[in-house]
Structure formats: structure tokens, C-alpha cells
């Protein structure tokens, strides 16, 4: 099938994207957000499905049966998605009653202006670049809509250069971090969510704090409970598309790597860039962090 064949990425406003996404870009750019929309934004391979399941469960008051009603990509439509023969993301969202949950991977500068005009609530989930790179490499290999990733070393070079779908990880997390100063954005960290799931409590007022919290539930206990839930609805997703377990540095093809290990390469690449003000990421790329 044509839409499953590997194709080179195209560029829209300096950001690499899939060709079919670019072809329908006018519909994305003119998308009309609603005041009660909640936007879930991530860089690819950063826990998008996990946070989507959590928020959908919160919206359904913890009712697992309601969360089994459909696959996650129908419960939380992917706004910029476009695939021949299927409804694109904007068309799908137009049919969804309010309040809507909306998924995107777009960098902050490409988000349709209507989201800012409507002062929509937003959640941004960030994940460390090292694990993102490994997971993205495996995803490139599986999903044929991507160009051929080549070897791990070749892909890592493209990832660091921002020549993968959705561009630079660094610019993505930085752009959304800076934007939260002026808008209702709850900025979260994948690694913090993993700690909570392992039994460690995460203070709601810590890294995820936001004076204009986009969730209706603000009690620490409530949110920690939801972080550990949402396992059952994944069976609905698995009936529709294959699931790849979250990849990390432990799944890296070290035996094929003939260059400096990924951690050092990424640290050297991003370590010289300006630090992101007030952004702290433990054990991440050169503390892509904060003053």
C-alpha cells in the first residue's frame, strides 16, 4: 500500500514532517480549537499513549469500562495525522463532542493559533533525549511511513541534527517550557511518572506544578492513583495496532555501534547550548537544565 511505503520527510516551516501530513497542513493550521479543549503535547516516543490513557481515565472519573470503549487514537485524536483513505485528525476532531482531548507532537511554534486564542488547557510531557532517541530508532524501523533509519549510528546523527520527524528534541522541549510562562500549560516529566508507578509519591506541587492547573483534579493523592492505572484500556489498542514496549538505553544495539556511546555523544552535542532557564532534568543531556 502506498501510504505504508517508506518516503522521505518534507519540511513545513523548517520542521520535517511526513509527506501526507504536509499535504493537509492547511487544515491543521486553520484548525479551530474550543475553549474547553485539553491539548496533550509531546515529542514523539515520550509517553504520549500513557499520559493520554491517564487523562482519559480522569475525564471518565476512573471508570475503566468507559476507557475500554475504543482505541486510544479515537478517544484522543491525533490532530495533525493524515493517512490516505482515512479521516485525518482535524476531520475526526470536528466530529468529537466537547470537551475534547487532543493529541499533538507539533513544536510549540506550529500549534494552530486558535489554541492560544481560546486559552486552552494543555499538558506537555517531556522525556530524556537518550531514551527518546533509542525508542524513536525502533519506531522508525517498525513504522514504514518513516524514511529508512539506516544504522543506529546514522539515525543518532540525524536525531541530534533535528533531521527526524518533528525536528529537534532540544528545541521542542525548550519551546514548550518557555511558553508555559504565559499560558495554561502543565509541564510534566516521564521519569517522574515512572517513579510514581514504582510506588514513590510525586508531590503535585513539585516539577509538575502549575498555578493554572489544566486538570480538574489537583489533589496529590488523586493524581498519583491515576498514574498507576490505565492498564486495561491498552488491550483495546493492541487489537488495532502493534504495541512496542517502551525502549530505553538498555535496548540499545551496542554491538553494532562503532562510535562514542550515545550518552557521551548527546552530552557533547547539546552540552554547549544555552541552558533552559528554570528547567531541571536529572541525569539528562548535559543537565539540559537551568540556571
Short mmCIF file of C-alpha atoms in Angstrom, two decimals:
data_model
loop_
_atom_site.label_atom_id
_atom_site.label_comp_id
_atom_site.label_asym_id
_atom_site.label_seq_id
_atom_site.Cartn_x
_atom_site.Cartn_y
_atom_site.Cartn_z
CA UNK A 1 0.00 0.00 0.00
CA UNK A 2 1.29 3.41 -0.96
CA UNK A 3 0.75 5.04 2.42
CA UNK A 4 2.81 2.30 4.11
CA UNK A 5 5.83 2.69 1.86
CA UNK A 6 8.91 4.48 3.13
CA UNK A 7 9.07 8.09 1.99
CA UNK A 8 11.39 10.98 2.66
CA UNK A 9 10.21 13.65 5.05
CA UNK A 10 9.09 17.04 3.79
CA UNK A 11 9.63 20.35 5.53
CA UNK A 12 6.95 22.76 6.73
CA UNK A 13 8.06 25.98 8.40
CA UNK A 14 11.56 24.49 8.86
CA UNK A 15 10.24 21.36 10.63
CA UNK A 16 10.50 17.89 8.98
CA UNK A 17 7.14 16.09 8.81
CA UNK A 18 5.55 13.19 6.96
CA UNK A 19 4.53 13.97 3.39
CA UNK A 20 0.84 13.21 3.93
CA UNK A 21 0.81 15.49 6.98
CA UNK A 22 2.31 18.32 4.97
CA UNK A 23 -0.22 17.84 2.17
CA UNK A 24 -3.06 18.51 4.64
CA UNK A 25 -1.23 21.23 6.53
CA UNK A 26 -3.75 23.96 5.66
CA UNK A 27 -6.42 22.07 7.61
CA UNK A 28 -4.13 21.81 10.63
CA UNK A 29 -3.12 25.45 10.51
CA UNK A 30 -6.75 26.60 10.36
CA UNK A 31 -8.00 24.13 12.98
CA UNK A 32 -10.49 25.71 15.37
CA UNK A 33 -9.86 24.89 19.00
CA UNK A 34 -12.68 25.10 21.53
CA UNK A 35 -12.37 26.79 24.92
CA UNK A 36 -12.83 23.51 26.80
CA UNK A 37 -10.31 21.51 24.73
CA UNK A 38 -7.43 19.91 26.58
CA UNK A 39 -4.30 19.52 24.46
CA UNK A 40 -1.77 16.76 25.16
CA UNK A 41 1.58 17.54 23.57
CA UNK A 42 4.78 15.50 23.49
CA UNK A 43 7.84 14.99 21.35
CA UNK A 44 7.46 11.55 19.71
CA UNK A 45 8.23 8.50 21.87
CA UNK A 46 7.83 10.41 25.13
CA UNK A 47 4.93 8.62 26.77
CA UNK A 48 2.08 10.00 24.67
CA UNK A 49 -0.17 6.96 24.95
CA UNK A 50 0.43 6.63 28.69
CA UNK A 51 -0.49 10.23 29.52
CA UNK A 52 -3.45 10.06 27.10
CA UNK A 53 -4.82 6.99 28.89
CA UNK A 54 -4.39 8.70 32.26
CA UNK A 55 -6.18 11.88 31.23
CA UNK A 56 -8.98 9.97 29.51
CA UNK A 57 -9.49 7.99 32.71
CA UNK A 58 -9.59 11.19 34.75
CA UNK A 59 -12.19 12.60 32.35
CA UNK A 60 -14.23 9.44 32.87
CA UNK A 61 -13.96 9.56 36.68
CA UNK A 62 -11.78 6.46 36.84
CA UNK A 63 -14.29 4.20 35.08
CA UNK A 64 -12.16 1.57 33.30
CA UNK A 65 -15.12 0.24 31.35
CA UNK A 66 -15.68 3.64 29.74
CA UNK A 67 -11.99 3.78 28.86
CA UNK A 68 -12.32 0.45 27.04
CA UNK A 69 -14.94 1.93 24.71
CA UNK A 70 -12.49 2.45 21.84
CA UNK A 71 -8.82 2.58 20.86
CA UNK A 72 -6.86 5.46 22.33
CA UNK A 73 -6.35 7.08 18.92
CA UNK A 74 -10.12 7.51 18.70
CA UNK A 75 -10.58 8.66 22.29
CA UNK A 76 -7.73 11.16 21.95
CA UNK A 77 -7.48 12.03 18.23
CA UNK A 78 -4.10 12.90 16.72
CA UNK A 79 -4.67 16.40 15.34
CA UNK A 80 -2.10 16.58 12.52
CA UNK A 81 -2.45 12.94 11.46
CA UNK A 82 -3.22 12.32 7.79
CA UNK A 83 -3.32 8.95 6.05
CA UNK A 84 -4.81 8.18 2.62
CA UNK A 85 -8.21 6.53 2.86
CA UNK A 86 -8.83 7.56 6.47
CA UNK A 87 -10.30 10.60 8.17
CA UNK A 88 -7.50 12.96 9.04
CA UNK A 89 -7.07 14.21 12.58
CA UNK A 90 -8.81 17.54 12.16
CA UNK A 91 -11.83 15.91 10.50
CA UNK A 92 -12.04 13.38 13.30
CA UNK A 93 -11.85 16.08 15.97
CA UNK A 94 -14.60 18.11 14.31
CA UNK A 95 -16.92 15.18 14.98
CA UNK A 96 -15.98 14.80 18.65
CA UNK A 97 -18.33 16.42 21.20
CA UNK A 98 -16.91 18.73 23.84
CA UNK A 99 -14.93 18.52 25.99
CA UNK A 100 -12.29 17.11 23.63
CA UNK A 101 -8.89 15.60 24.34
CA UNK A 102 -6.48 16.49 21.54
CA UNK A 103 -3.09 14.90 20.87
CA UNK A 104 -0.21 16.57 19.03
CA UNK A 105 3.53 16.22 18.53
CA UNK A 106 3.87 19.67 17.00
CA UNK A 107 6.58 22.02 18.25
CA UNK A 108 5.08 24.99 20.00
CA UNK A 109 5.60 27.41 17.09
CA UNK A 110 3.47 25.24 14.76
CA UNK A 111 0.48 24.85 17.06
CA UNK A 112 -2.67 26.32 15.47
CA UNK A 113 -3.17 29.85 16.78
CA UNK A 114 -6.73 29.08 17.89
CA UNK A 115 -5.38 27.16 20.91
CA UNK A 116 -3.74 30.35 22.18
CA UNK A 117 -6.74 32.50 21.29
CA UNK A 118 -9.06 30.18 23.23
CA UNK A 119 -6.64 29.95 26.17
CA UNK A 120 -6.94 26.16 26.10
CA UNK A 121 -5.61 23.98 28.88
CA UNK A 122 -2.53 21.98 27.89
CA UNK A 123 -0.30 19.20 29.19
CA UNK A 124 3.26 18.78 27.93
CA UNK A 125 5.13 15.57 28.76
CA UNK A 126 8.91 15.56 28.33
CA UNK A 127 11.22 12.53 28.31
CA UNK A 128 15.01 12.47 28.39
CA UNK A 129 16.66 12.59 24.99
CA UNK A 130 18.71 9.44 25.38
CA UNK A 131 15.75 7.11 25.82
CA UNK A 132 13.72 9.04 23.24
CA UNK A 133 16.45 8.51 20.64
CA UNK A 134 16.54 4.74 21.20
CA UNK A 135 12.75 4.38 21.19
CA UNK A 136 12.46 6.57 18.09
CA UNK A 137 15.02 4.43 16.26
CA UNK A 138 12.97 1.29 16.91
CA UNK A 139 9.80 3.13 15.86
CA UNK A 140 11.45 4.25 12.61
CA UNK A 141 12.32 0.62 11.90
CA UNK A 142 8.76 -0.59 12.52
CA UNK A 143 6.61 2.19 11.06
CA UNK A 144 7.08 2.27 7.29
CA UNK A 145 5.83 5.84 6.94
CA UNK A 146 9.32 6.91 8.02
CA UNK A 147 12.39 7.08 5.82
CA UNK A 148 14.84 4.21 6.23
CA UNK A 149 16.57 4.92 9.57
CA UNK A 150 19.81 3.31 8.46
CA UNK A 151 22.15 2.04 11.15
CA UNK A 152 21.80 3.15 14.77
CA UNK A 153 24.82 5.42 14.39
CA UNK A 154 23.36 7.03 11.28
CA UNK A 155 20.00 7.57 12.93
CA UNK A 156 21.54 9.09 16.05
CA UNK A 157 23.33 11.62 13.86
CA UNK A 158 20.03 12.61 12.24
CA UNK A 159 18.32 12.80 15.63
CA UNK A 160 20.94 15.16 17.02
CA UNK A 161 20.74 17.31 13.88
CA UNK A 162 16.95 17.57 14.11
CA UNK A 163 16.54 15.78 10.78
CA UNK A 164 13.86 13.41 12.03
CA UNK A 165 10.08 13.83 12.07
CA UNK A 166 9.14 16.83 14.26
CA UNK A 167 12.66 18.19 14.30
CA UNK A 168 14.98 18.81 17.22
CA UNK A 169 14.18 17.28 20.61
CA UNK A 170 16.07 20.12 22.31
CA UNK A 171 14.12 22.85 20.51
CA UNK A 172 10.85 21.02 21.17
CA UNK A 173 11.19 20.68 24.95
CA UNK A 174 12.69 24.16 25.23
CA UNK A 175 9.95 25.81 23.17
CA UNK A 176 7.13 24.36 25.24
CA UNK A 177 8.96 25.09 28.50
CA UNK A 178 9.31 28.76 27.63
CA UNK A 179 5.68 29.02 26.50
CA UNK A 180 4.32 27.85 29.85
CA UNK A 181 5.26 31.20 31.37
CA UNK A 182 2.30 32.85 29.67
CA UNK A 183 -0.24 30.06 29.10
CA UNK A 184 -2.03 27.27 30.96
CA UNK A 185 0.50 24.51 30.37
CA UNK A 186 1.15 21.74 32.88
CA UNK A 187 4.72 20.64 32.13
CA UNK A 188 5.41 17.06 33.23
CA UNK A 189 8.30 14.60 33.11
CA UNK A 190 8.10 10.97 32.00
CA UNK A 191 10.72 9.96 34.56
CA UNK A 192 8.67 11.41 37.42
CA UNK A 193 5.66 9.38 36.28
CA UNK A 194 7.75 6.20 36.34
CA UNK A 195 8.81 6.93 39.92
CA UNK A 196 5.18 7.26 40.97
CA UNK A 197 4.24 3.99 39.27
CA UNK A 198 7.02 2.23 41.21
CA UNK A 199 5.45 3.35 44.45
CA UNK A 200 7.22 6.65 45.04
CA UNK A 201 4.85 9.52 45.65
CA UNK A 202 5.20 12.57 43.50
CA UNK A 203 4.24 15.88 45.06
CA UNK A 204 1.77 17.63 42.80
CA UNK A 205 3.38 20.92 43.72
CA UNK A 206 6.84 19.83 42.60
CA UNK A 207 8.01 19.79 38.99
CA UNK A 208 4.51 19.46 37.63
CA UNK A 209 3.21 22.47 39.46
CA UNK A 210 1.10 24.95 37.59
CA UNK A 211 -0.91 27.78 39.10
CA UNK A 212 -3.49 27.29 36.36
CA UNK A 213 -3.65 23.52 36.56
CA UNK A 214 -5.29 22.08 33.40
CA UNK A 215 -6.71 19.11 35.27
CA UNK A 216 -9.89 19.20 37.28
CA UNK A 217 -8.18 17.07 39.94
CA UNK A 218 -5.42 18.85 41.86
CA UNK A 219 -5.05 16.68 44.94
CA UNK A 220 -1.73 14.87 45.01
CA UNK A 221 -3.32 11.61 46.11
CA UNK A 222 -5.88 11.59 43.30
CA UNK A 223 -3.31 12.12 40.58
CA UNK A 224 -0.85 9.59 41.99
CA UNK A 225 -3.62 6.99 41.94
CA UNK A 226 -4.31 7.67 38.27
CA UNK A 227 -0.62 7.39 37.35
CA UNK A 228 -0.67 3.74 38.36
CA UNK A 229 -3.88 2.90 36.48
CA UNK A 230 -4.91 2.61 32.84
CA UNK A 231 -3.51 -0.84 32.13
CA UNK A 232 -6.74 -2.42 30.92
CA UNK A 233 -7.51 0.04 28.08
CA UNK A 234 -4.21 -0.86 26.40
CA UNK A 235 -5.78 -4.15 25.39
CA UNK A 236 -8.17 -2.16 23.23
CA UNK A 237 -5.26 -0.51 21.46
CA UNK A 238 -3.45 -3.80 20.92
CA UNK A 239 -6.40 -5.11 18.95
CA UNK A 240 -5.88 -2.35 16.39
CA UNK A 241 -2.14 -1.69 16.14
CA UNK A 242 1.03 -3.41 17.35
CA UNK A 243 2.48 -2.04 20.58
CA UNK A 244 6.20 -1.59 21.09
CA UNK A 245 7.34 -1.74 24.68
CA UNK A 246 9.00 1.45 25.82
CA UNK A 247 12.61 1.40 24.70
CA UNK A 248 15.50 2.86 26.63
CA UNK A 249 19.27 2.74 26.74
CA UNK A 250 19.06 -0.88 27.87
CA UNK A 251 17.73 -1.84 24.43
CA UNK A 252 20.44 -0.02 22.54
CA UNK A 253 22.23 -2.11 19.86
CA UNK A 254 25.67 -1.58 21.42
CA UNK A 255 27.27 -4.39 19.48
CA UNK A 256 26.67 -2.50 16.22
CA UNK A 257 27.90 0.83 17.49
CA UNK A 258 31.40 1.74 16.42
CA UNK A 259 31.40 5.28 17.76
CA UNK A 260 31.26 7.08 21.09
CA UNK A 261 28.39 5.75 23.29
CA UNK A 262 25.10 7.56 22.93
CA UNK A 263 25.18 9.30 26.30
CA UNK A 264 28.52 10.94 25.65
CA UNK A 265 27.61 11.85 22.07
CA UNK A 266 24.41 13.57 23.15
CA UNK A 267 26.09 15.31 26.08
CA UNK A 268 28.80 16.65 23.80
CA UNK A 269 26.27 17.71 21.16
CA UNK A 270 23.86 19.61 23.42
CA UNK A 271 26.16 20.45 26.29
CA UNK A 272 27.35 23.68 24.71
CA UNK A 273 23.89 25.07 24.04
CA UNK A 274 22.31 27.72 26.26
CA UNK A 275 20.67 26.14 29.28
CA UNK A 276 16.89 26.33 29.52
CA UNK A 277 16.02 28.72 32.31
CA UNK A 278 14.47 27.04 35.39
CA UNK A 279 14.39 23.64 33.63
CA UNK A 280 15.99 20.82 35.60
CA UNK A 281 16.33 17.31 34.22
CA UNK A 282 18.15 14.88 36.46
CA UNK A 283 20.59 12.60 34.65
CA UNK A 284 19.77 14.07 31.29
CA UNK A 285 21.67 15.58 28.43
CA UNK A 286 24.23 17.92 29.95
CA UNK A 287 21.62 18.76 32.58
CA UNK A 288 19.70 20.38 29.74
CA UNK A 289 18.89 22.43 32.61
CA UNK A 290 18.62 25.51 34.37
CA UNK A 291 20.06 28.39 35.88
#
